[in-house]
């Protein structure tokens, strides 16, 4: 009885503690700086900043810089609250392992709730998710979440450090703190005394960190909201910036890989005799398929060229695996056939859509399709690893350093805390570097090098043919209109693979969930006020490896939704902008963005005629993603031979507080160009399990000569900042497709957009 009483009491106590834990807010993310390495004269005052006696302010960065300018933008948050001298600000990557660097925002935003849903279940789930991710999440750069995630932690760290320096000055000068001001890295007292941050850092480092320092109001910002230049731009211009592929270690060797042409295949046997006779060859290594990748062969040599040449000389017999005989055409047919019998999981249900459709005077129906897509980042896949004395050092361009460290430990058979990650600049990511297959593979190669550092580099062909692809997707719509053209009902169901399910399996070996918001995002979560609606998605298990691609589900669901919205507007004999505005009566933020883009684009005026024999059209699209609202108007010209040119794209974005307008404009332009590449040219096709594209000649980006004029307008706001890197991409394809229809009367429902 005593034992039973003890057990019952312990369980009850644990339950009470668990309930109590849920009631408290997530722990703060300030940190004490104990894990930050300090150089001579430096003191880490918390987990986000250290200051040197030379007055340098080093901002600790937990997000990867992959061209989005995030290091500059995040440094602005801390430096503004600190009142630092911007010319003295430096960047240093955060150590891996401290939970203060876990990304909370991207996981909370991934919960399957509509943006309008702020009910008790949504609030409770978000609360508990935030608490859990604070303690057991991952350090990740993705989901356009970096500023959103660190808007408060960076500012709090800056404000706390400023308060600490003021306290140090007050103690040193024996004056009240109220008489001390801070400006551009200098503390001043009303009596004329002045001191730099560096002169006060020794005293400040001995004092207790304050976590109650007040934050500035928007009116007090001196950096936030200003168009600041990138901190790393000068180094990039000089060629001194270090990307993953730029890493050089004394005595380093190089590896080139050749993987099974069939996705997921493995090595049956090799004949490396010819390769071993070539200059500079050190070793030939047989590789497994790591973290969802494909098996292959690597050659280690003294130069990259020698390694590449020798890798091609290795004769390999392959085990093709389960993808043999698979074609993308057959997979698309399977997705379409799924919609004949499967309504999928409903992410949005409003009213009785069946009754509303039955009562409609007119019904509109359509099916849309989008292909598999590769990431094709400009910097080829690469990773440098040195494994010696049971420890590993990894130099990598990665969006997930913690998961990468874990994968390296597993590949080498060592504890992850024996792996040191050195995150480099990324020459593009777009989600590809959220996967760690190439990092685990590089570790396995380095293991064979007997303590020598090895840099593994993939060719462009291996990169494109062994990616984790944006899923293909098929989507069907039905809409009902009354006699006056008013929308009564909206039904939509799509079919495709689950990216979250695939990546969770690769990361952690966990089974896939039957619910994945990313499969339906861009369709169920839009602001339109349908009288009756049902939006669902059917997850289909296909053998193609998939991963997060820029804007994820929004990248294709926006094309489907905004394309069909235009079809319904045409059926209603309504202006496309006016038709959308009628469905946004209770969404003034979205209506403002849409109205603004129409004004800038001159929507109400006729489009200027093109040259003789050409047809011109203008199309609009509105889309919300990652917390931001974007509207675009595209203008196109169709030549007599049906060749297409996009002449101009007008883009209006409301992303909340525009922290750095320079970076926002650059990301909007980037999103438009990236989106146009996918809209006009790109697709991954598979034949007999093999990806048929291999380089920029057949998987091509938009050329400079093809780039349209891009007009960017940023809505002023003092609201919490939202995502920027991905939201400009989703509206591009539908805006162009709608413009093509306006010019030709032809409705294109498949990507890439082709008139002939």
XYZ file of C-alpha atoms in Angstrom:
756
model
C 0.000 0.000 0.000
C 2.843 2.367 0.809
C 4.473 1.740 -2.578
C 1.146 2.188 -4.361
C 0.475 5.387 -2.440
C 3.927 6.693 -3.363
C 3.488 5.890 -7.069
C 0.010 7.434 -7.237
C 1.241 10.491 -5.388
C 4.257 10.853 -7.686
C 2.105 10.575 -10.806
C -0.338 13.142 -9.441
C 2.501 15.497 -8.572
C 4.046 15.077 -12.001
C 0.690 15.767 -13.606
C 0.251 18.879 -11.526
C 3.737 20.057 -12.474
C 2.964 19.339 -16.123
C -0.216 21.379 -15.987
C 1.638 24.134 -14.183
C 4.368 24.108 -16.825
C 1.803 24.733 -19.555
C 0.538 27.852 -17.785
C 3.865 29.642 -17.666
C 5.102 31.530 -20.746
C 8.024 30.135 -22.754
C 11.365 30.759 -21.099
C 13.254 33.839 -22.201
C 15.833 33.553 -24.951
C 18.398 36.032 -23.634
C 21.016 33.517 -22.548
C 24.070 34.345 -20.458
C 26.726 34.204 -23.180
C 28.634 31.408 -21.463
C 28.834 29.404 -24.701
C 30.088 32.324 -26.803
C 33.848 32.171 -27.480
C 35.577 35.368 -26.365
C 38.634 36.789 -28.038
C 41.165 39.099 -26.447
C 39.377 42.071 -24.916
C 35.916 40.695 -25.676
C 33.059 40.078 -23.270
C 29.834 38.241 -24.116
C 27.105 39.995 -22.169
C 24.299 37.628 -23.205
C 23.699 34.969 -25.823
C 23.372 37.477 -28.671
C 26.133 40.052 -28.365
C 29.697 40.564 -27.247
C 31.606 43.822 -27.079
C 35.337 44.377 -27.335
C 37.598 46.942 -25.764
C 38.200 48.147 -29.332
C 34.489 49.115 -29.417
C 33.473 46.379 -31.833
C 29.965 45.034 -31.333
C 29.692 41.405 -32.444
C 26.145 40.204 -33.009
C 25.736 36.454 -32.551
C 23.755 35.060 -35.462
C 21.644 31.900 -35.267
C 20.296 32.242 -38.817
C 22.142 31.300 -41.995
C 22.891 33.987 -44.563
C 21.937 32.683 -48.004
C 21.553 35.909 -49.916
C 18.424 37.149 -48.158
C 20.351 39.774 -46.168
C 19.221 38.385 -42.849
C 22.504 39.014 -41.049
C 22.175 42.718 -41.751
C 18.487 42.910 -40.862
C 18.817 41.009 -37.591
C 21.910 42.983 -36.580
C 19.860 46.148 -37.095
C 17.363 44.999 -34.456
C 19.999 44.541 -31.782
C 22.145 47.523 -32.772
C 19.164 49.886 -32.764
C 18.129 48.971 -29.212
C 21.778 49.062 -28.132
C 22.369 52.428 -29.833
C 25.553 50.987 -31.279
C 27.816 52.591 -33.844
C 26.741 50.740 -36.990
C 30.251 50.951 -38.453
C 31.509 48.889 -35.484
C 28.968 46.052 -35.885
C 30.297 42.608 -36.789
C 28.675 39.189 -37.258
C 29.603 35.816 -35.760
C 27.707 32.549 -36.140
C 26.149 31.153 -32.979
C 27.380 27.910 -31.431
C 25.185 24.889 -32.045
C 23.344 23.411 -29.102
C 22.016 26.270 -26.965
C 18.190 26.112 -27.082
C 17.900 29.924 -27.120
C 18.738 29.644 -30.822
C 15.872 27.249 -31.595
C 13.478 28.612 -34.211
C 10.064 28.921 -32.581
C 8.192 30.961 -35.181
C 8.536 28.585 -38.118
C 7.022 25.655 -36.186
C 4.181 27.715 -34.707
C 3.396 29.107 -38.161
C 3.322 25.541 -39.489
C 0.306 24.613 -37.361
C -2.732 23.811 -39.546
C -4.896 26.786 -38.615
C -6.454 29.428 -40.841
C -4.893 32.907 -40.346
C -8.319 34.175 -39.239
C -8.565 31.528 -36.520
C -7.647 33.012 -33.146
C -9.861 30.747 -31.061
C -9.002 28.961 -27.837
C -7.744 25.789 -29.533
C -5.472 27.760 -31.851
C -4.103 29.941 -29.059
C -3.531 26.995 -26.728
C -1.833 24.905 -29.407
C 0.414 27.781 -30.450
C 1.287 28.478 -26.800
C 2.271 24.890 -26.063
C 4.143 24.553 -29.353
C 6.173 27.673 -28.614
C 7.064 26.374 -25.149
C 8.063 22.989 -26.521
C 10.176 24.411 -29.344
C 11.969 26.711 -26.893
C 13.225 23.645 -25.050
C 13.391 20.889 -27.694
C 13.274 22.555 -31.086
C 15.883 22.976 -33.793
C 18.155 25.761 -34.958
C 16.803 26.414 -38.431
C 16.684 29.089 -41.109
C 13.527 28.661 -43.154
C 9.870 29.475 -43.540
C 10.607 33.201 -43.976
C 10.668 33.248 -40.188
C 14.018 34.764 -39.208
C 12.927 38.326 -38.430
C 9.607 37.143 -37.043
C 11.378 34.675 -34.759
C 14.025 37.106 -33.482
C 12.134 40.412 -33.555
C 11.885 40.389 -29.757
C 14.949 38.335 -28.678
C 17.380 40.497 -30.670
C 15.808 43.725 -29.483
C 15.650 42.519 -25.885
C 19.316 41.519 -26.026
C 20.249 44.953 -27.359
C 18.141 46.810 -24.808
C 19.475 44.688 -21.947
C 23.067 45.302 -23.016
C 22.442 49.027 -23.301
C 20.970 49.098 -19.787
C 23.974 47.169 -18.487
C 26.419 49.658 -20.021
C 24.449 52.559 -18.583
C 24.601 50.925 -15.136
C 28.345 50.452 -15.531
C 28.813 54.100 -16.449
C 26.623 55.243 -13.539
C 28.620 53.109 -11.114
C 31.940 54.320 -12.520
C 30.982 57.989 -12.522
C 28.899 57.718 -9.337
C 25.933 59.448 -10.962
C 22.248 58.527 -11.453
C 21.473 56.486 -14.540
C 18.800 58.958 -15.586
C 21.440 61.493 -16.565
C 23.187 59.155 -19.016
C 22.369 58.967 -22.710
C 23.660 56.587 -25.365
C 24.287 57.372 -28.998
C 26.347 55.545 -31.624
C 28.376 53.536 -29.148
C 29.123 56.409 -26.795
C 27.738 56.945 -23.262
C 27.396 60.587 -22.236
C 26.441 62.308 -18.997
C 24.875 65.715 -18.636
C 28.047 66.918 -16.898
C 30.038 66.334 -20.092
C 31.702 63.019 -19.271
C 31.811 60.518 -22.139
C 32.945 56.912 -22.572
C 32.812 54.403 -25.362
C 31.293 50.951 -25.041
C 34.778 49.470 -25.023
C 35.819 51.613 -22.066
C 32.880 50.381 -20.002
C 32.859 46.742 -21.011
C 35.142 45.521 -18.200
C 32.858 46.950 -15.534
C 29.667 45.910 -17.340
C 30.814 42.302 -17.615
C 30.936 42.025 -13.817
C 27.371 43.228 -13.323
C 24.102 41.340 -13.340
C 22.299 41.189 -16.658
C 18.986 43.032 -16.742
C 16.052 41.375 -18.476
C 13.489 44.125 -17.844
C 15.024 46.861 -19.988
C 12.314 48.784 -21.867
C 12.202 48.540 -25.642
C 12.069 51.519 -27.966
C 8.878 52.657 -29.595
C 8.727 52.788 -33.377
C 9.188 56.569 -33.219
C 12.519 56.101 -31.422
C 14.101 53.757 -33.975
C 17.263 55.021 -35.612
C 18.140 51.980 -37.754
C 14.965 49.909 -37.952
C 12.946 50.995 -40.956
C 15.957 52.503 -42.722
C 17.354 51.155 -46.036
C 20.679 49.784 -44.758
C 23.348 48.175 -46.915
C 24.403 44.589 -46.346
C 27.156 44.077 -43.808
C 28.758 41.370 -45.948
C 28.472 43.110 -49.317
C 31.985 44.576 -49.278
C 33.523 41.162 -48.572
C 31.495 39.647 -51.404
C 32.630 42.377 -53.774
C 36.269 41.851 -52.787
C 35.950 38.086 -53.053
C 36.949 37.556 -49.425
C 33.557 36.289 -48.228
C 33.676 32.576 -47.471
C 30.945 30.355 -48.839
C 31.002 26.629 -48.207
C 32.825 25.941 -51.450
C 35.493 28.562 -50.594
C 36.754 26.733 -47.500
C 40.444 25.828 -47.694
C 42.151 23.736 -45.013
C 45.922 23.105 -45.160
C 46.574 19.722 -46.774
C 42.952 19.382 -47.803
C 41.887 16.832 -50.400
C 38.836 16.840 -52.642
C 36.098 14.348 -53.411
C 33.769 14.058 -56.378
C 30.720 11.815 -56.335
C 28.762 9.846 -58.907
C 25.409 8.567 -57.667
C 23.083 5.940 -59.068
C 21.186 7.416 -62.047
C 17.973 5.912 -60.655
C 16.739 7.800 -57.599
C 17.212 5.743 -54.446
C 19.457 3.183 -56.122
C 22.564 1.655 -54.592
C 25.943 0.279 -55.658
C 26.107 -3.404 -56.589
C 29.817 -3.519 -57.466
C 32.584 -1.277 -58.786
C 35.702 -1.545 -60.918
C 38.017 1.307 -60.021
C 41.160 0.048 -61.724
C 41.138 2.685 -64.464
C 40.359 5.495 -62.042
C 43.228 4.565 -59.705
C 45.731 5.054 -62.539
C 44.723 8.690 -63.070
C 46.798 11.561 -61.595
C 46.203 12.641 -58.003
C 43.809 9.851 -57.026
C 43.982 8.905 -53.345
C 41.002 6.651 -52.641
C 37.729 5.316 -54.014
C 34.847 5.109 -51.543
C 31.528 3.283 -51.945
C 28.654 5.262 -50.478
C 25.270 4.439 -49.007
C 22.277 6.686 -49.484
C 22.473 8.932 -46.421
C 19.414 10.634 -44.904
C 17.164 9.797 -47.827
C 19.791 10.211 -50.527
C 20.967 7.847 -53.255
C 23.942 5.479 -53.102
C 27.057 6.120 -55.145
C 30.809 6.257 -55.456
C 33.282 8.970 -54.420
C 36.840 9.518 -55.545
C 39.219 11.416 -53.251
C 42.036 13.217 -55.055
C 44.436 16.117 -54.686
C 42.410 18.584 -56.774
C 38.736 18.970 -57.651
C 39.454 18.386 -61.350
C 41.376 15.173 -60.701
C 38.578 13.954 -58.447
C 35.865 14.748 -61.017
C 37.748 13.124 -63.883
C 38.513 9.974 -61.896
C 34.952 9.649 -60.564
C 33.683 9.401 -64.132
C 36.233 6.669 -64.845
C 34.916 4.335 -62.129
C 32.826 1.541 -63.624
C 29.767 0.851 -61.479
C 27.074 -1.804 -61.546
C 23.942 -0.363 -59.979
C 20.988 -1.750 -58.065
C 18.205 0.436 -59.437
C 15.796 -0.104 -56.550
C 12.097 0.697 -56.420
C 12.177 3.708 -58.756
C 13.053 1.625 -61.807
C 10.314 2.033 -64.399
C 8.760 5.069 -62.691
C 7.871 8.073 -64.859
C 6.654 11.529 -63.892
C 3.828 11.208 -66.433
C 2.580 8.092 -64.662
C 2.844 9.784 -61.279
C 0.806 12.756 -62.474
C -1.879 10.376 -63.721
C -1.937 8.727 -60.300
C -2.427 12.084 -58.596
C -5.265 12.982 -60.939
C -6.907 9.579 -60.465
C -6.707 10.014 -56.685
C -9.084 12.949 -56.927
C -11.717 10.687 -58.489
C -12.180 8.856 -55.198
C -10.512 10.831 -52.400
C -11.753 14.168 -51.015
C -8.743 14.370 -48.724
C -8.488 15.947 -45.299
C -10.583 19.121 -45.070
C -8.450 22.072 -43.926
C -11.346 24.493 -44.433
C -15.085 23.830 -44.160
C -17.594 26.636 -44.219
C -21.353 26.203 -44.634
C -22.874 23.429 -46.761
C -20.930 23.520 -50.000
C -22.907 20.694 -51.629
C -26.227 22.470 -51.142
C -24.739 25.767 -52.299
C -23.380 24.212 -55.473
C -26.704 22.526 -56.160
C -28.485 25.866 -55.799
C -26.093 27.692 -58.132
C -27.311 29.037 -61.460
C -23.885 28.455 -62.991
C -21.032 26.118 -62.081
C -17.371 26.494 -63.064
C -14.997 23.525 -62.930
C -11.290 23.087 -63.665
C -8.243 20.946 -62.941
C -4.767 22.426 -62.448
C -1.332 20.764 -62.341
C 2.189 21.643 -61.223
C 5.344 19.563 -61.803
C 8.243 18.466 -59.631
C 10.884 21.197 -59.264
C 14.564 21.218 -58.278
C 16.209 23.911 -56.159
C 19.242 24.545 -58.404
C 20.948 26.993 -56.039
C 23.892 28.721 -57.672
C 26.463 27.316 -55.228
C 26.788 23.593 -55.989
C 26.248 21.136 -53.165
C 29.434 20.849 -51.108
C 30.724 20.144 -47.613
C 34.157 19.952 -45.975
C 34.817 17.512 -43.119
C 37.874 16.618 -41.077
C 37.604 13.532 -38.884
C 40.478 12.774 -36.540
C 40.912 11.376 -33.023
C 37.214 10.607 -32.692
C 36.157 14.191 -33.373
C 34.875 15.931 -36.477
C 34.931 19.496 -37.727
C 32.441 20.367 -40.452
C 32.472 23.432 -42.690
C 29.103 23.570 -44.421
C 26.530 25.824 -46.024
C 23.484 24.600 -44.129
C 20.119 25.872 -42.938
C 19.992 23.318 -40.089
C 23.345 23.156 -38.274
C 21.978 21.171 -35.333
C 20.456 18.468 -37.530
C 23.600 18.469 -39.651
C 25.740 17.879 -36.564
C 23.466 15.018 -35.562
C 23.690 13.447 -39.040
C 27.487 13.686 -39.033
C 27.684 12.022 -35.642
C 25.494 9.193 -36.858
C 27.497 8.742 -40.072
C 30.775 8.623 -38.128
C 29.510 6.639 -35.152
C 30.334 9.354 -32.635
C 28.289 11.511 -30.269
C 26.989 14.700 -31.854
C 28.712 16.823 -29.203
C 32.005 15.601 -30.682
C 31.107 17.384 -33.936
C 31.979 21.064 -34.390
C 29.863 22.871 -36.992
C 31.230 25.918 -38.794
C 28.377 27.400 -40.799
C 29.485 29.266 -43.908
C 27.682 31.690 -46.194
C 25.218 29.935 -48.472
C 25.270 30.564 -52.207
C 21.505 30.085 -52.263
C 19.385 27.661 -50.315
C 15.692 27.829 -51.262
C 15.115 24.890 -48.897
C 17.672 22.469 -50.396
C 20.082 23.045 -47.537
C 17.401 22.106 -45.026
C 18.383 18.537 -45.902
C 21.550 16.946 -44.577
C 22.126 14.051 -46.986
C 25.180 15.680 -48.564
C 26.662 16.541 -45.164
C 26.353 12.977 -43.845
C 27.777 11.753 -47.158
C 30.761 14.118 -46.873
C 31.403 12.847 -43.346
C 31.434 9.244 -44.552
C 33.910 10.184 -47.278
C 36.161 12.029 -44.820
C 36.150 8.996 -42.538
C 38.139 7.150 -45.202
C 40.764 9.918 -45.447
C 42.677 9.073 -42.255
C 42.421 12.468 -40.573
C 42.844 14.612 -43.700
C 40.194 17.255 -44.370
C 38.150 16.436 -47.470
C 35.934 18.801 -49.413
C 33.169 16.962 -51.263
C 31.725 18.787 -54.265
C 28.810 17.662 -56.405
C 28.629 18.457 -60.091
C 25.645 20.462 -61.279
C 24.229 17.310 -62.854
C 24.402 15.366 -59.593
C 22.825 18.333 -57.814
C 19.793 18.522 -60.111
C 19.386 14.759 -60.541
C 19.632 13.937 -56.825
C 17.634 16.703 -55.225
C 14.706 16.548 -52.821
C 12.118 17.981 -55.165
C 9.166 20.318 -54.801
C 6.232 17.875 -54.955
C 4.109 17.616 -58.057
C 0.470 18.410 -57.356
C -2.943 18.188 -59.030
C -5.892 20.304 -57.905
C -9.610 20.274 -58.831
C -12.092 23.097 -58.361
C -15.822 23.652 -58.521
C -17.458 27.018 -57.951
C -21.100 28.075 -57.984
C -22.502 31.463 -59.026
C -25.987 32.873 -58.750
C -27.794 34.636 -61.605
C -26.152 37.972 -60.743
C -22.640 36.511 -60.772
C -22.233 36.382 -56.994
C -20.059 33.565 -55.668
C -22.087 31.048 -53.652
C -19.753 28.070 -53.238
C -16.107 27.072 -53.563
C -14.892 23.482 -53.542
C -11.241 22.531 -53.962
C -9.290 19.338 -53.339
C -5.674 18.675 -54.315
C -3.453 15.608 -54.299
C 0.285 15.372 -53.747
C 3.047 14.216 -51.438
C 3.656 15.420 -47.891
C 6.936 17.296 -47.516
C 6.744 17.411 -43.722
C 6.094 13.674 -43.579
C 9.082 12.970 -45.819
C 11.500 15.242 -43.976
C 10.455 14.118 -40.496
C 11.129 10.579 -41.653
C 14.571 11.532 -42.941
C 15.472 13.626 -39.900
C 14.138 11.480 -37.101
C 12.846 8.202 -38.548
C 9.306 9.052 -37.430
C 6.131 8.027 -39.274
C 4.345 10.632 -41.366
C 1.345 12.476 -39.964
C -1.940 12.311 -41.895
C -2.138 16.116 -41.610
C 0.434 18.411 -43.181
C -0.431 22.097 -43.512
C 2.155 22.620 -46.247
C 0.199 20.379 -48.614
C -2.794 22.719 -48.593
C -1.261 26.068 -47.669
C -2.044 28.605 -50.325
C -5.502 27.119 -50.843
C -7.313 26.801 -47.496
C -5.673 29.750 -45.736
C -6.546 32.630 -48.058
C -8.708 35.589 -46.960
C -11.621 35.191 -49.368
C -14.993 35.221 -47.630
C -16.707 32.288 -49.329
C -20.362 31.844 -48.301
C -19.776 28.074 -48.454
C -16.506 26.269 -49.006
C -14.589 23.059 -48.582
C -10.825 22.930 -49.231
C -8.949 19.672 -48.746
C -5.861 17.745 -49.711
C -5.230 14.043 -50.243
C -1.714 12.933 -49.330
C -0.412 10.454 -51.899
C 2.604 8.277 -51.228
C 4.963 8.438 -54.232
C 8.583 7.210 -54.461
C 10.077 10.570 -55.528
C 12.178 12.217 -52.777
C 10.631 15.565 -51.866
C 11.716 18.498 -49.749
C 10.958 22.086 -48.849
C 11.135 24.407 -51.871
C 10.858 28.167 -51.751
C 7.323 29.026 -50.551
C 6.554 25.283 -50.171
C 2.835 24.598 -50.795
C 2.134 28.231 -51.608
C 4.426 27.934 -54.627
C 1.854 25.910 -56.562
C -1.388 26.292 -54.605
C -1.348 30.045 -55.305
C -1.218 29.291 -59.033
C -4.181 26.964 -58.697
C -6.289 29.198 -56.439
C -5.653 32.552 -58.110
C -5.914 31.049 -61.591
C -9.295 29.542 -60.817
C -10.417 32.722 -59.040
C -9.818 34.510 -62.329
C -11.827 31.870 -64.185
C -14.751 32.387 -61.828
C -14.512 36.174 -62.237
C -14.656 35.777 -66.020
C -17.661 33.446 -65.713
C -19.339 36.067 -63.522
C -18.567 38.717 -66.168
C -16.808 40.725 -63.468
C -13.573 42.674 -63.357
C -10.970 40.390 -61.698
C -9.925 43.051 -59.164
C -13.488 44.039 -58.313
C -14.541 40.397 -58.018
C -11.792 39.754 -55.467
C -12.528 42.943 -53.523
C -16.146 41.833 -53.124
C -14.849 38.782 -51.244
C -12.635 40.861 -48.901
C -15.218 42.986 -47.080
C -13.844 41.949 -43.668
C -10.185 41.875 -44.691
C -9.139 45.531 -45.084
C -5.424 44.718 -45.039
C -5.756 42.482 -48.100
C -8.143 44.885 -49.815
C -5.662 47.732 -49.285
C -2.830 45.770 -50.902
C -5.003 44.745 -53.850
C -6.321 48.265 -54.372
C -2.808 49.674 -54.172
C -1.382 47.333 -56.802
C -4.276 48.161 -59.130
C -3.573 51.879 -58.716
C 0.160 51.583 -59.388
C -0.344 49.280 -62.369
C -2.978 51.541 -63.888
C -5.495 48.696 -63.885
C -8.447 50.912 -64.779
C -6.742 52.280 -67.913
C -6.361 50.296 -71.142
C -3.034 48.510 -71.563
C -0.817 50.103 -74.202
C -0.874 48.223 -77.495
C 2.180 46.271 -78.579
C 3.895 46.067 -81.936
C 1.894 44.908 -84.916
C 1.160 41.193 -84.762
C 1.513 40.967 -80.979
C -1.114 40.611 -78.279
C -0.839 42.130 -74.839
C -2.541 41.292 -71.593
C -2.550 42.157 -67.919
C -3.291 39.805 -65.029
C -3.630 40.129 -61.272
C -3.080 37.834 -58.298
C -3.428 38.291 -54.534
C -1.896 35.937 -52.017
C -1.096 35.696 -48.316
C 1.798 33.561 -47.148
C 4.144 33.488 -44.158
C 2.139 36.308 -42.578
C 2.628 38.762 -45.459
C 0.115 39.899 -48.066
C 1.303 40.341 -51.647
C -0.556 41.491 -54.745
C 0.961 41.512 -58.225
C -0.036 42.696 -61.662
C 1.846 41.174 -64.580
C 1.918 42.578 -68.112
C 2.761 40.227 -70.971
C 3.291 40.388 -74.713
C 2.541 37.412 -76.969
C 4.293 37.372 -80.339
C 2.753 35.995 -83.518
C 4.610 32.704 -83.025
C 3.163 32.430 -79.484
C 6.451 33.212 -77.748
C 5.830 34.954 -74.453
C 7.534 37.880 -72.798
C 6.717 39.286 -69.368
C 7.163 43.040 -69.711
C 6.447 44.308 -66.221
C 5.512 43.022 -62.775
C 4.102 45.429 -60.201
C 4.318 44.050 -56.682
C 2.848 45.480 -53.491
C 3.738 43.838 -50.182
C 2.475 44.313 -46.644
C 4.978 42.490 -44.432
C 4.295 44.369 -41.226
C 7.112 46.590 -39.980
C 9.534 46.943 -42.929
C 12.738 46.540 -40.916
C 15.087 47.060 -43.862
C 13.406 48.322 -47.043
C 16.566 47.596 -49.052
C 16.450 43.902 -48.191
C 12.705 43.758 -48.759
C 12.992 45.226 -52.246
C 15.808 42.824 -53.098
C 13.817 39.851 -51.847
C 10.728 40.910 -53.795
C 12.777 41.186 -56.970
C 14.413 37.848 -56.215
C 11.047 36.190 -55.603
C 9.646 37.517 -58.869
C 12.642 36.296 -60.887
C 12.716 32.914 -59.133
C 8.959 32.580 -59.585
C 9.130 33.475 -63.264
C 11.809 30.839 -63.835
C 9.466 28.195 -62.453
C 6.382 29.651 -64.135
C 7.849 29.850 -67.629
C 10.520 27.180 -67.938
C 11.195 24.747 -65.149
C 10.006 21.213 -64.491
C 11.629 17.992 -63.410
C 10.608 15.037 -65.531
C 11.401 11.430 -64.666
C 11.814 8.546 -67.107
C 12.527 5.024 -65.880
C 13.351 6.402 -62.456
C 15.903 8.855 -63.845
C 15.671 12.652 -63.781
C 16.076 13.822 -67.369
C 17.263 17.379 -66.631
C 20.858 17.982 -65.619
C 22.080 21.554 -65.994
C 21.024 25.107 -66.665
C 20.554 24.382 -70.364
C 17.521 22.153 -69.719
C 16.575 23.376 -66.243
C 17.062 27.001 -66.922
C 16.573 30.134 -64.880
C 15.238 33.367 -66.299
C 17.964 35.084 -68.330
C 18.920 38.681 -67.638
C 17.629 39.656 -71.081
C 14.248 38.127 -70.184
C 13.827 39.886 -66.856
C 10.848 42.245 -66.774
C 10.719 45.664 -65.185
C 9.849 45.061 -61.518
C 8.064 47.767 -59.541
C 8.079 47.272 -55.765
C 5.843 49.068 -53.288
C 6.086 48.403 -49.545
C 3.065 49.215 -47.390
C 4.098 51.277 -44.314
C 3.293 49.524 -41.043
C 4.171 49.386 -37.370
C 2.778 45.870 -36.935
C 4.931 42.860 -36.015
C 7.210 42.023 -38.993
C 6.283 39.016 -41.092
C 7.995 36.889 -43.754
C 9.625 38.394 -46.826
C 11.868 35.827 -48.539
C 9.071 33.631 -49.887
C 5.816 35.658 -50.124
C 6.714 37.493 -53.387
C 7.007 34.184 -55.274
C 3.516 32.577 -55.142
C 1.522 35.300 -56.986
C 3.908 35.417 -59.969
C 2.679 32.366 -61.901
C -1.052 33.111 -61.562
C -0.596 36.788 -62.421
C 1.248 35.814 -65.619
C -1.232 33.039 -66.464
C -4.131 35.452 -65.988
C -2.367 37.998 -68.200
C -1.923 35.345 -70.898
C -5.649 34.660 -70.783
C -6.408 38.377 -71.045
C -4.187 38.578 -74.137
C -5.187 35.349 -75.896
C -8.379 33.950 -74.388
C -6.460 30.736 -73.656
C -6.537 29.477 -70.076
C -3.332 27.688 -69.080
C -3.825 25.373 -66.114
C -0.472 23.577 -66.020
C 3.028 24.749 -65.183
C 5.287 25.686 -66.817
C 3.154 28.046 -68.911
C 3.346 27.137 -72.583
C 1.156 28.391 -75.412
C 2.483 25.917 -77.960
